[in-house]
Coordinates of C-alpha atoms in Angstrom, one line a residue:
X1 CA -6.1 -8.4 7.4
X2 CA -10.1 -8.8 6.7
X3 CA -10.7 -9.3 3.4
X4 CA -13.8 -6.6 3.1
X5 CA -11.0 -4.0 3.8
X6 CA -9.1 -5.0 1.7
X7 CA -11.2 -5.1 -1.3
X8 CA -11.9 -1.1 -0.3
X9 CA -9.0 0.2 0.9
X10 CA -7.5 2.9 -2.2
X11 CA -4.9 5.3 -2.3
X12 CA -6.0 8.4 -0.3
X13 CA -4.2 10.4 -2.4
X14 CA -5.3 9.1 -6.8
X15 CA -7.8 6.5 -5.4
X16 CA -5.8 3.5 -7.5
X17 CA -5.9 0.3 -5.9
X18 CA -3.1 -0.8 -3.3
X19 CA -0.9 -3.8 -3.6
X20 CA -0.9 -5.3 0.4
X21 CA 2.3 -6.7 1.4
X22 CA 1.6 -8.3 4.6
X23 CA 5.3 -9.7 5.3
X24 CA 6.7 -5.8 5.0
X25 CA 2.9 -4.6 6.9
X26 CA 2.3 -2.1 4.6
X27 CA -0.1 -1.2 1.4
X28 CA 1.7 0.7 -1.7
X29 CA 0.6 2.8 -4.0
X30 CA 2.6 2.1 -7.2
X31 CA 1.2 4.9 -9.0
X32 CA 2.4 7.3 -6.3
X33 CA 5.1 5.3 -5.4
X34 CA 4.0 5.5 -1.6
X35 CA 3.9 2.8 1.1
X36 CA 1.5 2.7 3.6
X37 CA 2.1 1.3 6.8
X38 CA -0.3 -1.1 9.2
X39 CA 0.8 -0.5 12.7
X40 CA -1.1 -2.7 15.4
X41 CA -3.9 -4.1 12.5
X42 CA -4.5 -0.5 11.4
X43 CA -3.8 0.3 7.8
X44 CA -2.1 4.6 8.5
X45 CA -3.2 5.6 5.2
X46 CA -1.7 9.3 5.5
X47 CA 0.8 10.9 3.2
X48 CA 3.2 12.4 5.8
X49 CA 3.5 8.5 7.6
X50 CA 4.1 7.1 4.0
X51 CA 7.3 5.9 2.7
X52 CA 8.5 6.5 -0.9
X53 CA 8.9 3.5 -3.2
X54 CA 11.9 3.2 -5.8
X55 CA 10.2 3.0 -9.1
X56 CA 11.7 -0.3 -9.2
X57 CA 10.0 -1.9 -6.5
X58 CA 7.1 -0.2 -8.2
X59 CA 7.6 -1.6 -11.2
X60 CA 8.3 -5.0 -9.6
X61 CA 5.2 -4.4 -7.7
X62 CA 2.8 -3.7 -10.8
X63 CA 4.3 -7.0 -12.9
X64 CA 3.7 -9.2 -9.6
X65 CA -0.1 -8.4 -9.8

C-alpha cells in the first residue's frame, strides 16, 4: 500500500484515523468498529462493504498503536 494513501486515508464515516492491517487486507475504524476492505490494491471505503469489529479486537486494535 503507498504510503501517501495511507497517511490520508480516514474513516468515511467520523473521519478518525484507520489502523491498516495488511495480512487481513483491510483498514478499521476502531471508533466505529468497522473494517474496511482492500480488494485488488483498492482500499472499499463504504459502509454497506464494511464488516463490524468486536469491541475486543477494537480494543486490541487501539492498545497495538
Amino acid at each position: 500500500m503507498d504510503r501517501r494513501l495511507l497517511d490520508i486515508l480516514v474513516c468515511p464515516l467520523c473521519k478518525a484515523p484507520l489502523v491498516y492491517r495488511r495480512k487481513e487486507q483491510e483498514f478499521v475504524c476502531t471508533g466505529d468498529r468497522l473494517a474496511f476492505p482492500i480488494r485488488d490494491g483498492i482500499p472499499v471505503m463504504l459502509e454497506d462493504e464494511a464488516r463490524s469489529v468486536s469491541l475486543e479486537e477494537a480494543e486490541a486494535l487501539r492498545k497495538s498503536r
